[in-house]
mmCIF file of C-alpha atoms (C1' of nucleotides) in Angstrom:
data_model
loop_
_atom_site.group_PDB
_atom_site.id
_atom_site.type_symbol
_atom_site.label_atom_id
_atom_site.label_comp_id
_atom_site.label_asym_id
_atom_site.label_seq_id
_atom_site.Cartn_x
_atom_site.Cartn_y
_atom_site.Cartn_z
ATOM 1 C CA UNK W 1 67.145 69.742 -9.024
ATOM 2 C CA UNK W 2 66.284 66.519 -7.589
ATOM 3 C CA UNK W 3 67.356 67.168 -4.160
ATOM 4 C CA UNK W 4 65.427 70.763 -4.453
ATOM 5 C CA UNK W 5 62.101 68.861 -5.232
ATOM 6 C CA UNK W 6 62.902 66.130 -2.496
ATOM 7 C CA UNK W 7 63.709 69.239 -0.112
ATOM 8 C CA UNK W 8 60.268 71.282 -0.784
ATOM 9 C CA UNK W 9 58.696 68.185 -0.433
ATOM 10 C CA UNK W 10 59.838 67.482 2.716
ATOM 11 C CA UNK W 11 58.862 71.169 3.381
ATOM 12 C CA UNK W 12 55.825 70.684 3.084
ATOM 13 C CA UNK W 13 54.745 67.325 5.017
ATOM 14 C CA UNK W 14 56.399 68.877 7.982
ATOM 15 C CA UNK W 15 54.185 72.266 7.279
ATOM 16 C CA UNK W 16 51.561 70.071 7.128
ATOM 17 C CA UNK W 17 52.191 68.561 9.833
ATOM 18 C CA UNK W 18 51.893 71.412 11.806
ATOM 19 C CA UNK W 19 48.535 72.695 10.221
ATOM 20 C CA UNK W 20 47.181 69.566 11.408
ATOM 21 C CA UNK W 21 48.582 69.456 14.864
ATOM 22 C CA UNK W 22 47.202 72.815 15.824
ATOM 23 C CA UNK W 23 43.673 71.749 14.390
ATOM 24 C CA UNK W 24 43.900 73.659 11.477
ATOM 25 C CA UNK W 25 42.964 72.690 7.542
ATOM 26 C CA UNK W 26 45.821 72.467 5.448
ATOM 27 C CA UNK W 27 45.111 75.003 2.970
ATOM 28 C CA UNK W 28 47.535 76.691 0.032
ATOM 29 C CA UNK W 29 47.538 80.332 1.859
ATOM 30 C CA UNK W 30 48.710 78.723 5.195
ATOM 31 C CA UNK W 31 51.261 76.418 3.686
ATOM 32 C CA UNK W 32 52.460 79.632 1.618
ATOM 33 C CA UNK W 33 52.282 81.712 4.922
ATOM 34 C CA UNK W 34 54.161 79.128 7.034
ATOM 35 C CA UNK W 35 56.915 78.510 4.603
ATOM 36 C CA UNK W 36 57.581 82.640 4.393
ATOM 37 C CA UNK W 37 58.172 82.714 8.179
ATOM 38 C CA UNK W 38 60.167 79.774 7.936
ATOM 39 C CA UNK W 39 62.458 80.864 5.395
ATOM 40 C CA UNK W 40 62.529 84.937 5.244
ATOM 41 C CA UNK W 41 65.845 86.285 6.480
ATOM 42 C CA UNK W 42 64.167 88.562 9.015
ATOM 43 C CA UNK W 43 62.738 86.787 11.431
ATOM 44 C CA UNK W 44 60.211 89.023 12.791
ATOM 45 C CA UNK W 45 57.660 90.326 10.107
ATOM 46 C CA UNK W 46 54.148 92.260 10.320
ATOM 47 C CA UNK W 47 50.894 91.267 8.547
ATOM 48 C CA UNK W 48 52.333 93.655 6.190
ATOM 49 C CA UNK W 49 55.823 92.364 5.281
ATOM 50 C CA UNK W 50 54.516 88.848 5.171
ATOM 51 C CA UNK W 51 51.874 90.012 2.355
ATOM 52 C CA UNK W 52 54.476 91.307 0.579
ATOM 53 C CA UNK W 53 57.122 88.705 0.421
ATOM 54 C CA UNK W 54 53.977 86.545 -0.502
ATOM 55 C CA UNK W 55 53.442 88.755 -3.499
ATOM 56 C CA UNK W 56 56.782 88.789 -4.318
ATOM 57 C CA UNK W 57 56.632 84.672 -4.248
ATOM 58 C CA UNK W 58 53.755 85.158 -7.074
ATOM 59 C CA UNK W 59 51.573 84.430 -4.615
ATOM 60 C CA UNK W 60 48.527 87.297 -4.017
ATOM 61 C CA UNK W 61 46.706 86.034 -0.607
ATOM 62 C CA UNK W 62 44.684 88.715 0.927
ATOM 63 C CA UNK W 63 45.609 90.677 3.601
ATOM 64 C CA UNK W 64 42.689 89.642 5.815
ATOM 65 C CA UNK W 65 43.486 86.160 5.412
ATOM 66 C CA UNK W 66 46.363 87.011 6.438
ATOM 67 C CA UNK W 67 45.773 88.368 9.525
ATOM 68 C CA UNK W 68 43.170 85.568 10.564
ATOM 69 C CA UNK W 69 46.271 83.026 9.588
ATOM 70 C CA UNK W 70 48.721 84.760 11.532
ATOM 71 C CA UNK W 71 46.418 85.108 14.596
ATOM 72 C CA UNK W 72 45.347 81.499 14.576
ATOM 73 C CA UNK W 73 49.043 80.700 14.333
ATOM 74 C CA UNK W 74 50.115 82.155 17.284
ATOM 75 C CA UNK W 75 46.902 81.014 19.490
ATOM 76 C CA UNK W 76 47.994 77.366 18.212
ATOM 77 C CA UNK W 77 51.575 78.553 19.796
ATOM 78 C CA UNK W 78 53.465 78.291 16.126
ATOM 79 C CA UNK W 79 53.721 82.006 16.379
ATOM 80 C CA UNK W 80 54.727 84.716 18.763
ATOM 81 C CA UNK W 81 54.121 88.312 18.534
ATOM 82 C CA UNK W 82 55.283 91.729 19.734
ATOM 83 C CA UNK W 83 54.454 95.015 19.863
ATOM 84 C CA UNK W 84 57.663 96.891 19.097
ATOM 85 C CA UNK W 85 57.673 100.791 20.241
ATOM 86 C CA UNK W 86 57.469 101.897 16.655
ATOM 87 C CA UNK W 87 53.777 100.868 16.782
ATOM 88 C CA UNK W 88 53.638 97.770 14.431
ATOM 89 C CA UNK W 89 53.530 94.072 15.498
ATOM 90 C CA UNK W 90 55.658 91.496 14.594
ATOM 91 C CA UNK W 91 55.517 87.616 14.571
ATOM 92 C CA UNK W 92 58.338 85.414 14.367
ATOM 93 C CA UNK W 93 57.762 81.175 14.438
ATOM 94 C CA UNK W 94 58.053 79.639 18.113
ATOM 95 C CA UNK W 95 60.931 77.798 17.753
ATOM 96 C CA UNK W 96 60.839 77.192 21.459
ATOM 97 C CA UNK W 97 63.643 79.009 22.647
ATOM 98 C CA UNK W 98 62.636 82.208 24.881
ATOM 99 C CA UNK W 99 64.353 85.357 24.306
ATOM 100 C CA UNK W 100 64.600 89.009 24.155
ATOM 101 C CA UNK W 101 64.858 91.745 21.424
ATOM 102 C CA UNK W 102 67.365 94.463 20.799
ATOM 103 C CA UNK W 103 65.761 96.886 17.916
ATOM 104 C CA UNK W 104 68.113 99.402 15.913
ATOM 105 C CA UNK W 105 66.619 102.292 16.029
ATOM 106 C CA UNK W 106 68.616 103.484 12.998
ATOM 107 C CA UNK W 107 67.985 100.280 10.973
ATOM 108 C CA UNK W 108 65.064 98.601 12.167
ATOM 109 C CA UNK W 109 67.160 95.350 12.527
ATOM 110 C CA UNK W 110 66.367 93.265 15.419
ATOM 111 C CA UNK W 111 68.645 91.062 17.234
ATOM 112 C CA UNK W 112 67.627 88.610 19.597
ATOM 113 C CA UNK W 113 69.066 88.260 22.789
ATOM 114 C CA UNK W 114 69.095 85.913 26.145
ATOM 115 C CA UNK W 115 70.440 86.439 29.654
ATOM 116 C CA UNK W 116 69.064 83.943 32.592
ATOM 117 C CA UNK W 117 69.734 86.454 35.289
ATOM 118 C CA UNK W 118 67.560 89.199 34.121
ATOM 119 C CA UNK W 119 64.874 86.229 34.181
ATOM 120 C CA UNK W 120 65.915 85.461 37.219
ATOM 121 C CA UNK W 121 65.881 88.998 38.418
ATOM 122 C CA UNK W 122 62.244 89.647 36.826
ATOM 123 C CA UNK W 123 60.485 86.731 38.746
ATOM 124 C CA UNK W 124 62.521 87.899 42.137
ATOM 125 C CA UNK W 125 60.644 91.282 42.005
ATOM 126 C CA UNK W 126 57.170 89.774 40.933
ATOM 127 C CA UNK W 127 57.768 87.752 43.897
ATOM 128 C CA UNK W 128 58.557 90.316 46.019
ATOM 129 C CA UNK W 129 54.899 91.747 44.871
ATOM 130 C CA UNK W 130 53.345 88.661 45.670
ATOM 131 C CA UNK W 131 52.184 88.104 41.490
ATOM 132 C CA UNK W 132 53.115 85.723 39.526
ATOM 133 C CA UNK W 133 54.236 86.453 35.717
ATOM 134 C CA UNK W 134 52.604 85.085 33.125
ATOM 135 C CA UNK W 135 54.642 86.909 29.773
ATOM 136 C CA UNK W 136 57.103 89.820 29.411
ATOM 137 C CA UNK W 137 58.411 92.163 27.351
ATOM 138 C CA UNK W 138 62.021 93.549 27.058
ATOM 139 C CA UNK W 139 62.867 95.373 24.005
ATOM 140 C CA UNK W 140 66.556 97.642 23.838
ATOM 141 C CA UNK W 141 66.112 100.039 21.718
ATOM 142 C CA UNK W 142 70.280 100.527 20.585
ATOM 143 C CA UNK W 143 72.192 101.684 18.058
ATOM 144 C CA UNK W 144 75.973 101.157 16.818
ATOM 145 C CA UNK W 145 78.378 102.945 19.470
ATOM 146 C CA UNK D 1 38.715 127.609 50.895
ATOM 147 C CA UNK D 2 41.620 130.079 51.174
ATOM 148 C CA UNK D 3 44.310 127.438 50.802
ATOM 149 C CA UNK D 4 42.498 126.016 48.071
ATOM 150 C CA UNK D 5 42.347 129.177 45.800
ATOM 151 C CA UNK D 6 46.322 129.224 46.636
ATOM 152 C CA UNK D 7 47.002 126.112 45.856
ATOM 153 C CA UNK D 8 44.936 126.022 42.197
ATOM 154 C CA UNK D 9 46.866 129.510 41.930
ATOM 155 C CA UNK D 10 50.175 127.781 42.608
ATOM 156 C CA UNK D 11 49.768 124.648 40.079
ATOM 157 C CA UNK D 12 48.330 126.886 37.596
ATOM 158 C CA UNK D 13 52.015 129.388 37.484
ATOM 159 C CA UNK D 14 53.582 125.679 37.967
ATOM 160 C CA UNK D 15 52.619 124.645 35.117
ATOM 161 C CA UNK D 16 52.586 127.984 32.785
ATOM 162 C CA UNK D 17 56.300 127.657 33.973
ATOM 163 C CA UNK D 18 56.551 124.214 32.364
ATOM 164 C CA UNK D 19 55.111 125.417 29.363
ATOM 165 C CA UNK D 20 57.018 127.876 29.005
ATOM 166 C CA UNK D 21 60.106 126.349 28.919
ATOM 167 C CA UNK D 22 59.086 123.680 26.674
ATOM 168 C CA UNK D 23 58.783 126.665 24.454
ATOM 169 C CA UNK D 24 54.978 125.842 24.088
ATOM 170 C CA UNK D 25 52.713 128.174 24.290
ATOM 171 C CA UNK D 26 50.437 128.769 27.585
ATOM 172 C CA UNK D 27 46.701 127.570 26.621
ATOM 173 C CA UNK D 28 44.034 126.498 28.816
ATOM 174 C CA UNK D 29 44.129 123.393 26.864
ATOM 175 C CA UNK D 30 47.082 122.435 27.527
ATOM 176 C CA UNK D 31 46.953 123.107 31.351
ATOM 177 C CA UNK D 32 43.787 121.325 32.031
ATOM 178 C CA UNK D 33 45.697 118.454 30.165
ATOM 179 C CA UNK D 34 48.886 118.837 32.475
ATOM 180 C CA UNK D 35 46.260 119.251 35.277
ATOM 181 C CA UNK D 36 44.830 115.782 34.415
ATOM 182 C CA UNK D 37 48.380 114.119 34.081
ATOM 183 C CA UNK D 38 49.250 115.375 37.645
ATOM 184 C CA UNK D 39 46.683 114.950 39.691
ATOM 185 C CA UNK D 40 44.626 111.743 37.932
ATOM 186 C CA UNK D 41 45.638 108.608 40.807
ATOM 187 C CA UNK D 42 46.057 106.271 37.758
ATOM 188 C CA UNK D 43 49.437 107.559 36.531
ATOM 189 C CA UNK D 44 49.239 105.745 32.875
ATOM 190 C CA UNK D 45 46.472 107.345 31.008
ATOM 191 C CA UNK D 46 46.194 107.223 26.898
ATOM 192 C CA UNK D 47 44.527 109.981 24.984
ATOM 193 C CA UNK D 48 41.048 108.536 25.319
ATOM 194 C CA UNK D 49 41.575 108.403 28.975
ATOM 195 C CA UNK D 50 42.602 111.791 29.592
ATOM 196 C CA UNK D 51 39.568 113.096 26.629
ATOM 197 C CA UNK D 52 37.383 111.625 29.660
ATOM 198 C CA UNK D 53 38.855 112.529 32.543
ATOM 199 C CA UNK D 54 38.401 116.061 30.910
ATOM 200 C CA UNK D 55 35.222 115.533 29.838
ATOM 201 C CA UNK D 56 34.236 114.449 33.689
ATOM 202 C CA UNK D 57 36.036 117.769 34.844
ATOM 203 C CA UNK D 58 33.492 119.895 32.777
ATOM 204 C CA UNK D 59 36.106 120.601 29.966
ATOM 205 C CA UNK D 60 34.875 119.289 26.022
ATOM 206 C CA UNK D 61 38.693 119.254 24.676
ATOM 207 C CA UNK D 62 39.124 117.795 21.490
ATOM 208 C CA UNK D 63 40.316 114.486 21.190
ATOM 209 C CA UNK D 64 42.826 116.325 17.983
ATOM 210 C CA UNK D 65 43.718 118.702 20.372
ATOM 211 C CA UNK D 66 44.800 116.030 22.799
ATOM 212 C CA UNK D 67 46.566 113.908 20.846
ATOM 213 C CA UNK D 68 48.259 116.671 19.715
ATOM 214 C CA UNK D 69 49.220 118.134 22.936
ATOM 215 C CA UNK D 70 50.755 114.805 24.392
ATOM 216 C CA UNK D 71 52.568 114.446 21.606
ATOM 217 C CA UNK D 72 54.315 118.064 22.048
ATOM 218 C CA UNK D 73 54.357 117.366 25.707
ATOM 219 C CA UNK D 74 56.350 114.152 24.914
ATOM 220 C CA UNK D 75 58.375 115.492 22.462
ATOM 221 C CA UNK D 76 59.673 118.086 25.256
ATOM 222 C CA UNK D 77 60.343 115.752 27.679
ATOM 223 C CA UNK D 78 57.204 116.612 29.958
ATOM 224 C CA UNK D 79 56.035 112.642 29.216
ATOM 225 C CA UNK D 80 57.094 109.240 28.460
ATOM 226 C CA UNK D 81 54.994 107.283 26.460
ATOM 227 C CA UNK D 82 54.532 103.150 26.552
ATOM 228 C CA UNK D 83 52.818 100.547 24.271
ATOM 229 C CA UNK D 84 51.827 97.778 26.392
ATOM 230 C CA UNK D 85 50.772 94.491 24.686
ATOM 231 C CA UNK D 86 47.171 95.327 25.347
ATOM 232 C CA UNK D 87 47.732 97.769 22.169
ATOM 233 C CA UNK D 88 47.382 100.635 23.554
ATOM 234 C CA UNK D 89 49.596 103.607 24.103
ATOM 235 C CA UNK D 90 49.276 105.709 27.708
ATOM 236 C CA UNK D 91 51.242 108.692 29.081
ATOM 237 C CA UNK D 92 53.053 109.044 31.660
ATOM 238 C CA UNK D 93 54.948 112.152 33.337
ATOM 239 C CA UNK D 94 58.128 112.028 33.430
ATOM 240 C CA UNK D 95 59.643 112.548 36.726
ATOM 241 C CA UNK D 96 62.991 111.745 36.369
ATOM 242 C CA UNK D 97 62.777 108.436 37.940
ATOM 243 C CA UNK D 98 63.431 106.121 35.710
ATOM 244 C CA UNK D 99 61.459 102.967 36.326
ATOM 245 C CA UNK D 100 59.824 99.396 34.387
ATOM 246 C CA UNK D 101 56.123 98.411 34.517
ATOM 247 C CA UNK D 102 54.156 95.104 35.783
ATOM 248 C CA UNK D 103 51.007 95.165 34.372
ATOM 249 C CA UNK D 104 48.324 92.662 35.533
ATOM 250 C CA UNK D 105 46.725 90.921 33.047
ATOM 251 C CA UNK D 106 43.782 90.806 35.052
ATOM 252 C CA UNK D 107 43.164 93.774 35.880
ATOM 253 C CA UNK D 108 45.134 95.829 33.761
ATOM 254 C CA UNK D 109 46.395 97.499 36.883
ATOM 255 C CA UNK D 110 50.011 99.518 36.408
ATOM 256 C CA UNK D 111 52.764 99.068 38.816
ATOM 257 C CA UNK D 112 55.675 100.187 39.243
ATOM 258 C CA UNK D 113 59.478 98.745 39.341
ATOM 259 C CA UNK D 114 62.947 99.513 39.545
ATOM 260 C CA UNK D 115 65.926 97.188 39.624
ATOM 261 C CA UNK D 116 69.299 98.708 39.014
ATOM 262 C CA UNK D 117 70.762 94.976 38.359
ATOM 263 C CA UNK D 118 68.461 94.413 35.589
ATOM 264 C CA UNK D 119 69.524 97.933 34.279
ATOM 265 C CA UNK D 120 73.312 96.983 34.570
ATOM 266 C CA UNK D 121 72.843 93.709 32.964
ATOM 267 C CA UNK D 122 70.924 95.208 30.299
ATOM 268 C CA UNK D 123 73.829 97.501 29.465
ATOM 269 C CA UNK D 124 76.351 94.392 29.506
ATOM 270 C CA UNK D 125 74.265 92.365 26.947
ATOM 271 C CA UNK D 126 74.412 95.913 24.424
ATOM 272 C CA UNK D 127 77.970 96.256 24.944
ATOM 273 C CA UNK D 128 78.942 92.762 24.462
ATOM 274 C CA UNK D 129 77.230 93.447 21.017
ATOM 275 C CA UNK D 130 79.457 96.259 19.958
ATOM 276 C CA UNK D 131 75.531 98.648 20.874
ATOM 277 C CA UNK D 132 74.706 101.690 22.618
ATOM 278 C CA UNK D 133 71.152 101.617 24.752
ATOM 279 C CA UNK D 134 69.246 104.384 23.340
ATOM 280 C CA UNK D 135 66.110 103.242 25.374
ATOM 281 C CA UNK D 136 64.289 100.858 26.680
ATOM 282 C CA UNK D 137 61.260 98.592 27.536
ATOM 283 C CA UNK D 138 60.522 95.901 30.052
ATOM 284 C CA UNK D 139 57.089 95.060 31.187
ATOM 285 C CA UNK D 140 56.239 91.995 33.311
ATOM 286 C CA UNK D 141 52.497 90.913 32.523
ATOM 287 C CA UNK D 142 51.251 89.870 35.950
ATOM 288 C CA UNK D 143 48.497 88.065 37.726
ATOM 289 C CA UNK D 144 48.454 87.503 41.661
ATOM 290 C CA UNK D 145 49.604 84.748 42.982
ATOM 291 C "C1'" DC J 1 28.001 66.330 2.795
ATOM 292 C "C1'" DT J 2 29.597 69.061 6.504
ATOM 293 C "C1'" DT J 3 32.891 71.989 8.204
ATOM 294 C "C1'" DT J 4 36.144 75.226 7.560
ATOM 295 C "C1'" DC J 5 38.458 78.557 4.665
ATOM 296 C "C1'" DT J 6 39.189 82.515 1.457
ATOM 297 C "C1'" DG J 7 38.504 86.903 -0.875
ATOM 298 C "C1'" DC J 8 36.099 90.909 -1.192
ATOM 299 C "C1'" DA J 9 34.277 94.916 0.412
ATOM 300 C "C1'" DA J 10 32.643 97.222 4.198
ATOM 301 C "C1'" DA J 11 33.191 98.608 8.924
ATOM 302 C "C1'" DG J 12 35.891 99.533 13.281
ATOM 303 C "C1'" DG J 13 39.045 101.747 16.149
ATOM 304 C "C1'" DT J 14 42.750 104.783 16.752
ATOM 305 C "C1'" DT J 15 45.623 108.524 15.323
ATOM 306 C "C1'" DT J 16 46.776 112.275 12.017
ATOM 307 C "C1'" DT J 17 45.934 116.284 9.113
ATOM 308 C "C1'" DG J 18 44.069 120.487 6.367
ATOM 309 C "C1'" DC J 19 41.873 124.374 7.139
ATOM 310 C "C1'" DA J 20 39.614 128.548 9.016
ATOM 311 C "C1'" DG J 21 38.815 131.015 12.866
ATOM 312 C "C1'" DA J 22 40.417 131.943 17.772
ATOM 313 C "C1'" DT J 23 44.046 132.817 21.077
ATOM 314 C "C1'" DT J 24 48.655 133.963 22.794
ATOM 315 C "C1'" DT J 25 52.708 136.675 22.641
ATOM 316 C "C1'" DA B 1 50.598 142.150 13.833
ATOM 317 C "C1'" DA B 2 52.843 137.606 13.762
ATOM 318 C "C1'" DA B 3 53.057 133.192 15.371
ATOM 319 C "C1'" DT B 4 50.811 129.520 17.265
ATOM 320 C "C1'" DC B 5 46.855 126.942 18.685
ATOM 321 C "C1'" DT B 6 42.128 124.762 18.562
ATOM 322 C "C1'" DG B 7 38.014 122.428 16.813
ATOM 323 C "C1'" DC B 8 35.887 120.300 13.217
ATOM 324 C "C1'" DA B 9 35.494 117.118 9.730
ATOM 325 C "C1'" DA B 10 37.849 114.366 6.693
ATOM 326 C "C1'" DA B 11 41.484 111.266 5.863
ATOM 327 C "C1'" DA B 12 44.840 107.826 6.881
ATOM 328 C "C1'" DC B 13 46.125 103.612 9.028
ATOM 329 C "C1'" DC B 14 45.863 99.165 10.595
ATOM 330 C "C1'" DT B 15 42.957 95.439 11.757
ATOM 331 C "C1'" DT B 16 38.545 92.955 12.026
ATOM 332 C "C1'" DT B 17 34.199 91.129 10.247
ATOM 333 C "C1'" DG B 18 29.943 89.574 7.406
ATOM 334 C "C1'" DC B 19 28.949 87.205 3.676
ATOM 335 C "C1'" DA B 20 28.875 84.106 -0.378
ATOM 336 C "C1'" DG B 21 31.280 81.051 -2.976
ATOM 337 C "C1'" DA B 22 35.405 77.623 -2.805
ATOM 338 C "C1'" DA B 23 38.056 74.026 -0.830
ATOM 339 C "C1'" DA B 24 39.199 70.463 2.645
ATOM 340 C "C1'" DG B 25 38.087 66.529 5.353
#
DNA sequence: CTTTCTGCAAAGGTTTTGCAGATTT
DNA sequence: AAATCTGCAAAACCTTTGCAGAAAG
């Protein structure tokens, strides 16, 4: 129990933290929101899933605050999004470490992925086009063999 | 004048024939929108974009209709569809040549890539994962150098 | 006290759908 | 004649926005 309290504590200076280095007022909803995409077992959630695990907390924030947190989270770089083929986007926290997504298309489950030569590879044939690349996208769609 | 009747003749049984053996039936509709998909210079088009380029040619199809039609078309393998980050979703023929995408963020102009190294090492990081590639998606967001 | 935030409800943009009449086979 | 298609208008989705009161700094 103690260590529990001392933990969510902790939890929350650190979300804090973060509010407050990306500018932002450190408000209940973006604590709540923060602390979701921290701990949720799928990494990657929509505005959607994220208002639901929030409800499922106890915790009723509206959907359009929702979106407005989510969006000013990833333009403060705490968040990155995608636009998987099945139409909805998905954030996940910027944890710093680029990578790539495999999606099951029987599940939905999404793995995450990194190979340095298909980076490598990418910026040899922007080069080769004389541009520069400033983001990508590579999503697998797979399934179990 | 005379090659020009032949030719309009020729594309118009060329593309009955495709039609027809996607099982769909032949409607002016839908030819004016294969029409549009072979002939329009920007190869990427989404439903609005094709609604206008009909709309341009003289022809008031309905934006139902359209959506409708690409998503037939699509389902029998006459297009491939993309969402690129910008959120929307634009058609493509297929032509059998499989290939990725660079769009520039700039301009929002489409090219064109293929790199069968980034294909083979795309089939290695699946496999090493126990997966089968059902599909993919890799787009490079671009800007010149 | 000023600035920023939140919830609500309304609006926006895109895509889908029910239906009745038109067209294709 | 039967099956399929089209246009229209309405609905369904997802996301954004204006506003007024609430909370943070």
């Amino acid at each position: 129990m103690q260590t529990e309290l001392i933990k969510n504590k902790n939890d929350i200076n650190h979300q804090s933290n973060e509010l407050r280095s990306a500018g932002l007022k450190v408000t209940l909803p973006r604590i709540k929101i923060l602390e979701i995409l921290e701990h949720s077992p799928e990494r990657h959630l929509s505005a959607e899933d994220v208002f639901r695990a929030l409800l499922e907390a106890g915790d009723n924030i509206s959907l359009a605050t929702i979106y407005r947190v989510l969006t000013q989270f990833e333009d403060a770089g705490l968040l990155e999004s995608h636009n998987f083929d099945n139409g909805h986007k998905v954030f996940e926290l910027n944890r710093g470490d680029h990578h790539d997504h495999m999606v099951c298309v029987q599940t939905g489950k999404v793995i995450e992925f990194h190979n340095e030569e298909i980076e490598k590879l990418q910026h040899e044939v922007a080069d080769r086009h004389g541009l520069e690349i400033t983001g990508h996208s590579l999503v697998l769609y797979v399934k179990p063999k």
